């Protein structure tokens, strides 16, 4: 994350002072002439200063420490001020709510998600997006797939309908390029909840988790955040810190292969979510930020013995965790080389296998699905390739055998540097998209790989090599 937008995950508030310039209350193009943006700003600036004073009140600190000897306080009532960057996907307020809890929020500031730098307040732009406005300050209790998004704007009061941590964000499609945005808003929160401090791995050596009132907590590593129930964290506390370090190393391997961090470099959050069960068997885990997991997959009750908090034990499976992170890295720059369901999974598994190989995990060697492909080569059809998880991986691994992992490092760095004019159209026919990818492979290697594409029955235009 850009350091100027990074917020300490352990901070209960973050004070940066008012903006250098006074911005207008509503949408305005930023220009060099002060007269253009000074009008109607005075009331906005006064409100901002008031919120900043509230944020500096006793009980709001910019970098709190965890008291491992504190008694378990079930009293409710949290008041704090926090800064939310427009680039943040979901920011944990460190407030844990029960159903029926009243929450009051007010916000002030200017931000934008637009490359043209058209700034607006927490009420968002004039464009509607789903039930709120594009760029509007929104809240969610928990990050469940079917969770309710609450439009906050400049302020509102709502009643929590479910249990969980309170999160804030600017409202935009999940794949919006937030790196184009700028600005932040100050939010004052009054909630009938309890403190849920974000932990770092070092805390886990000494903290008495039973003394914390919240039943759900987050552990923040350098690159990964894990949302966990307190009961599960107590159960696996001895292993959790090392497991978070393992996940950070997984992220580093992905970054080493890609050369580009998704989500503007923000940590990737893993969030256990029973809602995934309603999406079908394919949603055992679901990529994004957060990466959502069936709780059985998160806590070692599943068929493959995966456990977020015991991933340091190589007897446990981590394939799914690493695979979903791989998807997140393939989405950068639009992921235009992902042509069909099968290749989409295969590219994620390129990251999976590179990472598992780097970590010395035994799952790197568990698959032999690229044997006995003669029947497919002789009688196969493209639709089989397009929908199969492993055939496209086998094709990509033929390139890996020829050029090593460096081929993929070169490809990702080249691809991520391309402008939109040099990418294939997202909804173009497959033949044209594959022809583009073939030309990129040929350009990177200096060799012609058209026979490899034809061997796997990949369609190409008639004028292709």
Coordinates of C-alpha atoms in Angstrom, one line a residue:
X1 CA 0.0 0.0 0.0
X2 CA 1.1 3.5 -0.7
X3 CA 2.5 4.6 2.7
X4 CA 0.5 7.8 2.6
X5 CA -2.7 5.8 2.7
X6 CA -1.5 3.0 5.0
X7 CA -3.3 2.8 8.4
X8 CA -1.7 0.9 11.2
X9 CA -4.0 -2.1 11.6
X10 CA -3.6 -1.9 15.4
X11 CA -4.5 1.8 15.6
X12 CA -7.9 2.7 17.2
X13 CA -7.7 6.0 15.4
X14 CA -5.4 7.7 12.9
X15 CA -4.9 11.4 12.9
X16 CA -3.4 13.2 9.9
X17 CA -4.8 16.7 10.3
X18 CA -7.0 18.6 7.8
X19 CA -6.1 18.7 4.1
X20 CA -3.7 21.3 2.9
X21 CA -6.4 22.8 0.7
X22 CA -10.0 23.5 1.4
X23 CA -12.2 21.3 -0.9
X24 CA -15.8 21.9 -1.9
X25 CA -18.7 20.0 -0.3
X26 CA -19.7 18.3 -3.5
X27 CA -18.2 17.2 -6.7
X28 CA -15.6 19.6 -8.1
X29 CA -12.7 19.3 -10.6
X30 CA -9.5 20.3 -8.8
X31 CA -7.9 23.2 -10.6
X32 CA -4.9 25.4 -9.9
X33 CA -7.1 28.4 -9.2
X34 CA -8.0 28.7 -5.5
X35 CA -11.2 30.5 -6.3
X36 CA -12.5 27.4 -7.9
X37 CA -12.4 25.2 -4.8
X38 CA -12.6 27.6 -1.8
X39 CA -16.3 28.3 -2.0
X40 CA -18.7 26.4 0.4
X41 CA -15.7 24.8 2.2
X42 CA -15.8 26.6 5.5
X43 CA -18.5 24.5 7.1
X44 CA -16.9 21.4 5.9
X45 CA -13.5 22.3 7.3
X46 CA -15.1 23.2 10.7
X47 CA -16.8 19.8 10.8
X48 CA -13.5 18.1 9.9
X49 CA -11.7 19.9 12.7
X50 CA -14.5 18.9 15.2
X51 CA -14.1 15.3 14.3
X52 CA -10.3 15.5 14.6
X53 CA -10.7 16.9 18.1
X54 CA -13.1 14.0 18.9
X55 CA -10.5 11.6 17.7
X56 CA -7.9 13.1 20.0
X57 CA -10.2 12.8 23.0
X58 CA -9.1 10.5 25.9
X59 CA -9.6 6.8 25.0
X60 CA -8.6 7.3 21.4
X61 CA -5.0 6.5 20.7
X62 CA -3.0 6.4 17.5
X63 CA -1.2 3.2 18.3
X64 CA -2.5 1.2 21.2
X65 CA -0.9 -1.8 22.9
X66 CA -2.7 -5.0 24.0
X67 CA -3.0 -5.4 27.8
X68 CA -2.7 -9.1 28.3
X69 CA -3.8 -8.9 31.9
X70 CA -7.0 -6.9 31.4
X71 CA -10.2 -8.4 32.8
X72 CA -13.0 -9.6 30.5
X73 CA -15.3 -6.6 30.2
X74 CA -18.7 -7.4 28.8
X75 CA -19.9 -3.8 29.1
X76 CA -20.8 -2.3 25.7
X77 CA -20.2 1.1 24.3
X78 CA -17.3 2.1 22.1
X79 CA -16.6 5.7 20.8
X80 CA -13.7 6.3 18.5
X81 CA -12.7 8.3 15.4
X82 CA -10.8 6.6 12.5
X83 CA -9.5 7.6 9.1
X84 CA -10.7 5.5 6.1
X85 CA -8.7 5.7 2.9
X86 CA -10.6 5.5 -0.4
X87 CA -8.1 2.9 -1.5
X88 CA -9.0 0.6 1.4
X89 CA -11.1 -2.4 0.4
X90 CA -12.5 -3.1 3.9
X91 CA -11.1 -1.5 7.1
X92 CA -11.7 -3.1 10.4
X93 CA -13.0 -0.6 12.9
X94 CA -12.0 -3.0 15.7
X95 CA -15.6 -2.9 17.1
X96 CA -17.5 -6.2 17.6
X97 CA -21.3 -6.1 17.5
X98 CA -24.1 -8.3 18.5
X99 CA -27.5 -8.3 16.7
X100 CA -29.6 -5.4 17.9
X101 CA -26.6 -3.2 18.7
X102 CA -27.1 0.5 17.8
X103 CA -24.4 2.2 15.7
X104 CA -24.1 5.9 14.9
X105 CA -21.6 7.1 12.4
X106 CA -20.7 10.6 11.0
X107 CA -18.1 11.3 8.4
X108 CA -16.4 14.2 6.8
X109 CA -13.6 14.6 4.2
X110 CA -13.0 14.3 0.5
X111 CA -12.0 11.4 -1.7
X112 CA -12.4 10.1 -5.2
X113 CA -12.2 6.7 -7.0
X114 CA -11.9 8.4 -10.4
X115 CA -8.7 8.9 -12.4
X116 CA -9.8 12.4 -13.3
X117 CA -9.6 13.3 -9.6
X118 CA -13.2 14.5 -9.3
X119 CA -13.5 14.8 -5.6
X120 CA -16.6 14.3 -3.5
X121 CA -17.5 13.7 0.1
X122 CA -18.4 10.5 2.0
X123 CA -21.8 10.8 0.3
X124 CA -20.1 9.5 -2.9
X125 CA -20.5 10.6 -6.5
X126 CA -23.8 11.3 -8.3
X127 CA -23.7 7.9 -9.9
X128 CA -25.8 5.2 -8.2
X129 CA -24.2 1.8 -7.6
X130 CA -26.5 -1.0 -6.4
X131 CA -28.3 0.5 -3.3
X132 CA -25.8 3.2 -2.5
X133 CA -23.7 5.7 -4.6
X134 CA -20.4 5.0 -6.2
X135 CA -17.7 6.1 -3.9
X136 CA -20.0 6.4 -0.9
X137 CA -18.8 5.5 2.6
X138 CA -20.5 2.2 3.5
X139 CA -20.4 -0.3 6.4
X140 CA -20.9 -4.0 6.8
X141 CA -21.1 -6.2 9.9
X142 CA -18.9 -9.1 9.0
X143 CA -17.8 -9.6 5.4
X144 CA -20.2 -12.4 4.5
X145 CA -20.9 -13.0 0.8
X146 CA -24.6 -12.3 1.4
X147 CA -24.0 -9.7 4.0
X148 CA -25.9 -6.4 4.0
X149 CA -24.1 -3.3 2.9
X150 CA -25.2 -0.2 4.8
X151 CA -25.0 3.2 3.0
X152 CA -23.4 5.7 5.5
X153 CA -22.7 8.8 3.4
X154 CA -22.1 11.8 5.7
X155 CA -23.8 9.9 8.6
X156 CA -26.5 7.5 9.7
X157 CA -27.7 5.3 12.5
X158 CA -28.4 1.7 12.1
X159 CA -29.2 -1.5 14.1
X160 CA -26.9 -4.5 13.6
X161 CA -28.8 -7.5 12.2
X162 CA -26.0 -10.0 12.6
X163 CA -23.0 -10.7 14.8
X164 CA -19.5 -9.7 13.7
X165 CA -16.8 -7.0 13.3
X166 CA -17.8 -3.6 11.9
X167 CA -16.0 -2.8 8.6
X168 CA -16.0 0.4 6.6
X169 CA -15.1 1.1 2.9
X170 CA -15.8 3.3 -0.1
X171 CA -18.5 1.7 -2.3
X172 CA -17.3 0.3 -5.6
X173 CA -17.2 -2.9 -7.6
X174 CA -14.8 -5.5 -6.2
X175 CA -12.5 -5.2 -9.2
X176 CA -12.5 -1.4 -9.4
X177 CA -8.9 0.0 -9.7
X178 CA -8.7 1.8 -6.4
X179 CA -5.1 2.8 -7.1
X180 CA -6.6 5.5 -9.3
X181 CA -8.3 7.0 -6.2
X182 CA -7.1 9.5 -3.7
X183 CA -8.2 11.0 -0.4
X184 CA -9.8 9.8 2.9
X185 CA -12.6 10.6 5.3
X186 CA -12.7 10.9 9.0
X187 CA -15.4 8.8 10.6
X188 CA -16.7 9.2 14.2
X189 CA -18.3 6.0 15.6
X190 CA -20.6 5.5 18.6
X191 CA -21.5 1.9 18.9
X192 CA -23.1 -0.4 21.4
X193 CA -20.3 -3.0 20.9
X194 CA -17.0 -4.0 22.5
X195 CA -13.4 -3.5 21.5
X196 CA -11.9 -6.1 19.3
X197 CA -8.2 -5.1 19.0
X198 CA -6.3 -6.4 15.9
X199 CA -3.5 -8.7 17.0
X200 CA -0.1 -9.1 15.5
X201 CA 1.8 -12.4 15.7
X202 CA 4.0 -11.2 18.5
X203 CA 0.9 -10.6 20.7
X204 CA 0.0 -14.3 20.6
X205 CA 3.0 -15.3 22.8
X206 CA 1.7 -13.5 25.9
X207 CA -1.9 -12.5 25.5
X208 CA -4.7 -14.1 27.5
X209 CA -7.4 -14.3 24.9
X210 CA -10.0 -15.1 27.4
X211 CA -9.7 -11.6 28.8
X212 CA -10.9 -10.1 25.5
X213 CA -14.6 -9.4 25.3
X214 CA -15.0 -9.9 21.5
X215 CA -15.8 -13.3 20.2
X216 CA -14.2 -12.6 16.8
X217 CA -10.7 -11.1 16.2
X218 CA -8.2 -10.4 13.4
X219 CA -4.5 -11.2 13.3
X220 CA -2.5 -9.0 11.0
X221 CA 0.7 -10.1 9.4
X222 CA 2.8 -8.1 7.0
X223 CA 0.8 -9.1 3.9
X224 CA -2.1 -11.2 5.2
X225 CA -5.0 -10.6 7.7
X226 CA -6.9 -13.6 9.1
X227 CA -10.3 -13.2 10.7
X228 CA -10.9 -15.9 13.3
X229 CA -13.3 -16.8 16.1
X230 CA -11.8 -16.3 19.5
X231 CA -12.6 -19.9 20.4
X232 CA -10.6 -21.3 17.5
X233 CA -7.7 -18.9 18.2
X234 CA -7.6 -20.1 21.8
X235 CA -7.6 -23.7 20.6
X236 CA -4.7 -23.1 18.1
X237 CA -2.9 -20.1 19.8
X238 CA 0.4 -22.0 20.1
X239 CA 0.6 -22.4 16.3
X240 CA -1.1 -19.2 15.0
X241 CA 1.8 -16.8 14.9
X242 CA 4.0 -19.2 12.9
X243 CA 1.0 -19.9 10.6
X244 CA 0.6 -16.2 9.8
X245 CA 4.3 -16.0 9.0
X246 CA 3.8 -18.9 6.6
X247 CA 1.0 -17.0 4.9
X248 CA 3.2 -13.9 4.6
X249 CA 5.8 -16.1 2.9
X250 CA 3.2 -17.4 0.5
X251 CA 2.4 -13.8 -0.4
X252 CA 6.1 -13.0 -1.0
X253 CA 6.4 -16.0 -3.4
X254 CA 3.3 -14.7 -5.3
X255 CA 4.8 -11.3 -5.5
X256 CA 8.2 -12.7 -6.6
X257 CA 6.5 -14.5 -9.5
X258 CA 4.1 -11.6 -10.5
X259 CA 6.2 -8.5 -9.8
X260 CA 2.9 -6.7 -9.0
X261 CA 0.9 -6.6 -5.9
X262 CA -2.9 -6.7 -6.2
X263 CA -5.3 -4.4 -4.2
X264 CA -2.7 -1.6 -4.2
X265 CA -0.5 -3.7 -2.0
X266 CA -3.0 -3.9 0.8
X267 CA -3.0 -7.1 2.9
X268 CA -5.2 -9.9 1.6
X269 CA -7.8 -11.0 4.2
X270 CA -9.0 -14.6 4.8
X271 CA -12.5 -14.6 6.1
X272 CA -14.4 -17.8 7.2
X273 CA -17.9 -17.5 5.8
X274 CA -20.7 -20.1 5.9
X275 CA -22.4 -18.2 3.1
X276 CA -20.1 -19.9 0.6
X277 CA -22.0 -23.2 1.2
X278 CA -25.0 -21.7 -0.6
X279 CA -22.9 -21.0 -3.7
X280 CA -22.3 -24.7 -4.4
X281 CA -19.4 -27.1 -4.2
X282 CA -17.2 -24.9 -6.3
X283 CA -17.2 -22.2 -3.6
X284 CA -15.4 -24.2 -0.9
X285 CA -13.1 -21.2 -1.0
X286 CA -13.7 -18.0 -3.0
X287 CA -11.1 -15.6 -4.2
X288 CA -11.2 -11.8 -3.7
X289 CA -10.4 -9.5 -0.8
X290 CA -11.5 -11.0 1.5
X291 CA -10.8 -14.6 0.4
X292 CA -13.9 -16.3 1.8
X293 CA -13.7 -19.8 3.1
X294 CA -16.2 -22.4 4.3
X295 CA -15.5 -22.6 8.0
X296 CA -14.8 -26.3 7.6
X297 CA -12.0 -25.4 5.3
X298 CA -10.7 -22.7 7.6
X299 CA -10.5 -24.8 10.8
X300 CA -9.3 -28.2 9.8
X301 CA -12.6 -30.0 9.8
X302 CA -12.7 -30.6 6.1
X303 CA -11.7 -33.6 4.0
X304 CA -8.3 -32.1 3.2
X305 CA -7.2 -31.1 6.8
X306 CA -6.7 -27.5 6.0
X307 CA -6.4 -25.0 8.9
X308 CA -5.7 -21.3 8.8
X309 CA -4.1 -21.5 12.2
X310 CA -2.0 -24.6 11.7
X311 CA -0.6 -24.1 8.2
X312 CA 2.9 -24.2 9.6
X313 CA 2.4 -28.0 9.9
X314 CA 3.1 -29.4 6.5
X315 CA 1.0 -32.5 7.2
X316 CA -1.9 -30.1 6.7
X317 CA -3.1 -29.0 3.3
X318 CA -2.6 -25.4 2.2
X319 CA -3.4 -25.9 -1.5
X320 CA -6.7 -24.1 -1.3
X321 CA -5.4 -21.1 0.6
X322 CA -2.5 -20.7 -1.8
X323 CA -4.7 -21.3 -4.9
X324 CA -7.2 -18.5 -4.0
X325 CA -4.3 -16.1 -3.3
X326 CA -3.1 -17.1 -6.8
X327 CA -6.4 -16.0 -8.3
X328 CA -6.1 -12.6 -6.6
X329 CA -2.7 -12.1 -8.4
X330 CA -4.1 -13.2 -11.8
X331 CA -6.8 -10.5 -11.6
X332 CA -4.4 -7.6 -12.0
X333 CA -4.7 -5.5 -15.1
X334 CA -8.0 -7.2 -15.9
X335 CA -6.7 -10.7 -16.2
X336 CA -7.3 -10.7 -20.0
X337 CA -5.2 -13.9 -20.5
X338 CA -7.8 -15.9 -18.5
X339 CA -9.8 -17.5 -21.3
X340 CA -12.4 -19.9 -19.9
X341 CA -12.9 -21.6 -16.6
X342 CA -10.2 -24.2 -17.0
X343 CA -7.4 -21.8 -17.9
X344 CA -8.5 -19.4 -15.2
X345 CA -7.9 -22.2 -12.6
X346 CA -4.7 -23.2 -14.3
X347 CA -3.1 -19.8 -14.1
X348 CA -4.0 -19.6 -10.4
X349 CA -2.3 -23.0 -10.0
X350 CA 0.9 -21.7 -11.6
X351 CA 1.1 -19.4 -8.6
X352 CA 0.1 -22.3 -6.3
X353 CA 2.8 -24.7 -7.5
X354 CA 5.5 -22.0 -7.6
X355 CA 4.7 -21.1 -4.0
X356 CA 4.5 -24.6 -2.8
X357 CA 7.8 -25.5 -4.4
X358 CA 9.4 -22.4 -2.8
X359 CA 8.1 -23.4 0.6
X360 CA 9.1 -27.1 0.2
X361 CA 5.6 -28.2 0.8
X362 CA 4.8 -31.8 -0.2
X363 CA 1.7 -30.8 -2.0
X364 CA 4.0 -29.3 -4.8
X365 CA 4.6 -32.9 -5.9
X366 CA 1.2 -34.5 -5.4
X367 CA -0.2 -34.2 -8.9
X368 CA 0.5 -36.4 -11.9
X369 CA -2.5 -35.3 -14.0
X370 CA -0.3 -34.5 -17.0
X371 CA 0.4 -38.2 -17.8
X372 CA -1.5 -40.2 -20.4
X373 CA -2.8 -37.3 -22.4
X374 CA -2.5 -39.1 -25.8
X375 CA -6.2 -39.7 -26.0
X376 CA -7.0 -36.0 -25.5
X377 CA -4.3 -35.1 -28.1
X378 CA -5.8 -37.4 -30.7
X379 CA -9.5 -37.0 -30.1
X380 CA -10.0 -34.1 -27.7
X381 CA -12.1 -31.0 -28.2
X382 CA -11.5 -27.4 -27.2
X383 CA -14.5 -27.3 -25.0
X384 CA -12.9 -30.0 -22.8
X385 CA -9.8 -27.9 -22.5
X386 CA -11.7 -24.7 -21.8
X387 CA -13.6 -26.3 -18.9
X388 CA -11.0 -28.7 -17.5
X389 CA -8.9 -27.6 -14.5
X390 CA -5.7 -29.6 -15.4
X391 CA -5.3 -29.7 -19.2
X392 CA -4.5 -26.0 -19.4
X393 CA -2.0 -26.4 -16.6
X394 CA -0.3 -29.2 -18.4
X395 CA 0.1 -26.9 -21.5
X396 CA 1.5 -24.1 -19.3
X397 CA 3.9 -26.6 -17.7
X398 CA 5.3 -27.5 -21.1
X399 CA 6.5 -23.9 -21.3
X400 CA 7.8 -24.2 -17.7
X401 CA 9.8 -27.3 -18.8
X402 CA 11.3 -25.4 -21.7
X403 CA 12.1 -22.1 -20.0
X404 CA 11.7 -22.6 -16.2
X405 CA 9.8 -20.3 -13.9
X406 CA 11.5 -17.3 -15.4
X407 CA 9.1 -17.6 -18.4
X408 CA 6.2 -16.8 -16.1
X409 CA 8.1 -14.1 -14.3
X410 CA 8.8 -12.4 -17.6
X411 CA 5.2 -12.9 -18.8
X412 CA 3.5 -11.4 -15.7
X413 CA 5.9 -8.4 -15.7
X414 CA 5.3 -7.8 -19.3
X415 CA 1.5 -8.2 -19.1
X416 CA 1.2 -6.0 -16.0
X417 CA 3.0 -3.2 -17.8
X418 CA 0.6 -3.2 -20.8
X419 CA -1.9 -0.4 -21.3
X420 CA -5.5 -1.1 -22.1
X421 CA -4.9 -0.5 -25.8
X422 CA -2.5 -3.4 -25.9
X423 CA -4.8 -5.9 -24.2
X424 CA -7.3 -8.1 -26.0
X425 CA -11.0 -7.1 -25.6
X426 CA -12.5 -8.8 -22.6
X427 CA -15.5 -10.2 -24.5
X428 CA -13.8 -10.9 -27.9
X429 CA -14.1 -14.4 -29.4
X430 CA -11.8 -17.0 -28.0
X431 CA -9.9 -17.4 -31.3
X432 CA -8.7 -13.8 -31.2
X433 CA -7.8 -13.8 -27.5
X434 CA -5.8 -17.0 -27.9
X435 CA -4.0 -15.5 -31.0
X436 CA -3.1 -12.5 -28.8
X437 CA -1.7 -14.8 -26.1
X438 CA 0.3 -16.9 -28.6
X439 CA 1.9 -13.7 -30.0
X440 CA 2.9 -12.6 -26.5
X441 CA 4.4 -16.0 -25.8
X442 CA 6.3 -15.9 -29.1
X443 CA 7.5 -12.4 -28.4
X444 CA 8.8 -13.3 -24.9
X445 CA 10.6 -16.4 -26.0
X446 CA 11.7 -15.8 -29.5
X447 CA 10.2 -19.1 -30.5
X448 CA 7.0 -20.1 -32.2
X449 CA 4.5 -22.0 -30.0
X450 CA 1.6 -22.4 -32.5
X451 CA 2.1 -26.2 -32.6
X452 CA 1.8 -26.4 -28.8
X453 CA -1.5 -24.5 -29.0
X454 CA -2.8 -26.8 -31.8
X455 CA -1.7 -29.9 -29.9
X456 CA -4.1 -28.9 -27.1
X457 CA -6.9 -28.1 -29.6
X458 CA -6.8 -24.4 -28.9
X459 CA -8.7 -22.5 -31.6
X460 CA -6.8 -19.8 -33.6
X461 CA -7.8 -17.6 -36.5
X462 CA -7.1 -19.0 -39.9
X463 CA -4.3 -16.4 -40.5
X464 CA -2.4 -17.5 -37.4
X465 CA 0.9 -19.3 -37.7

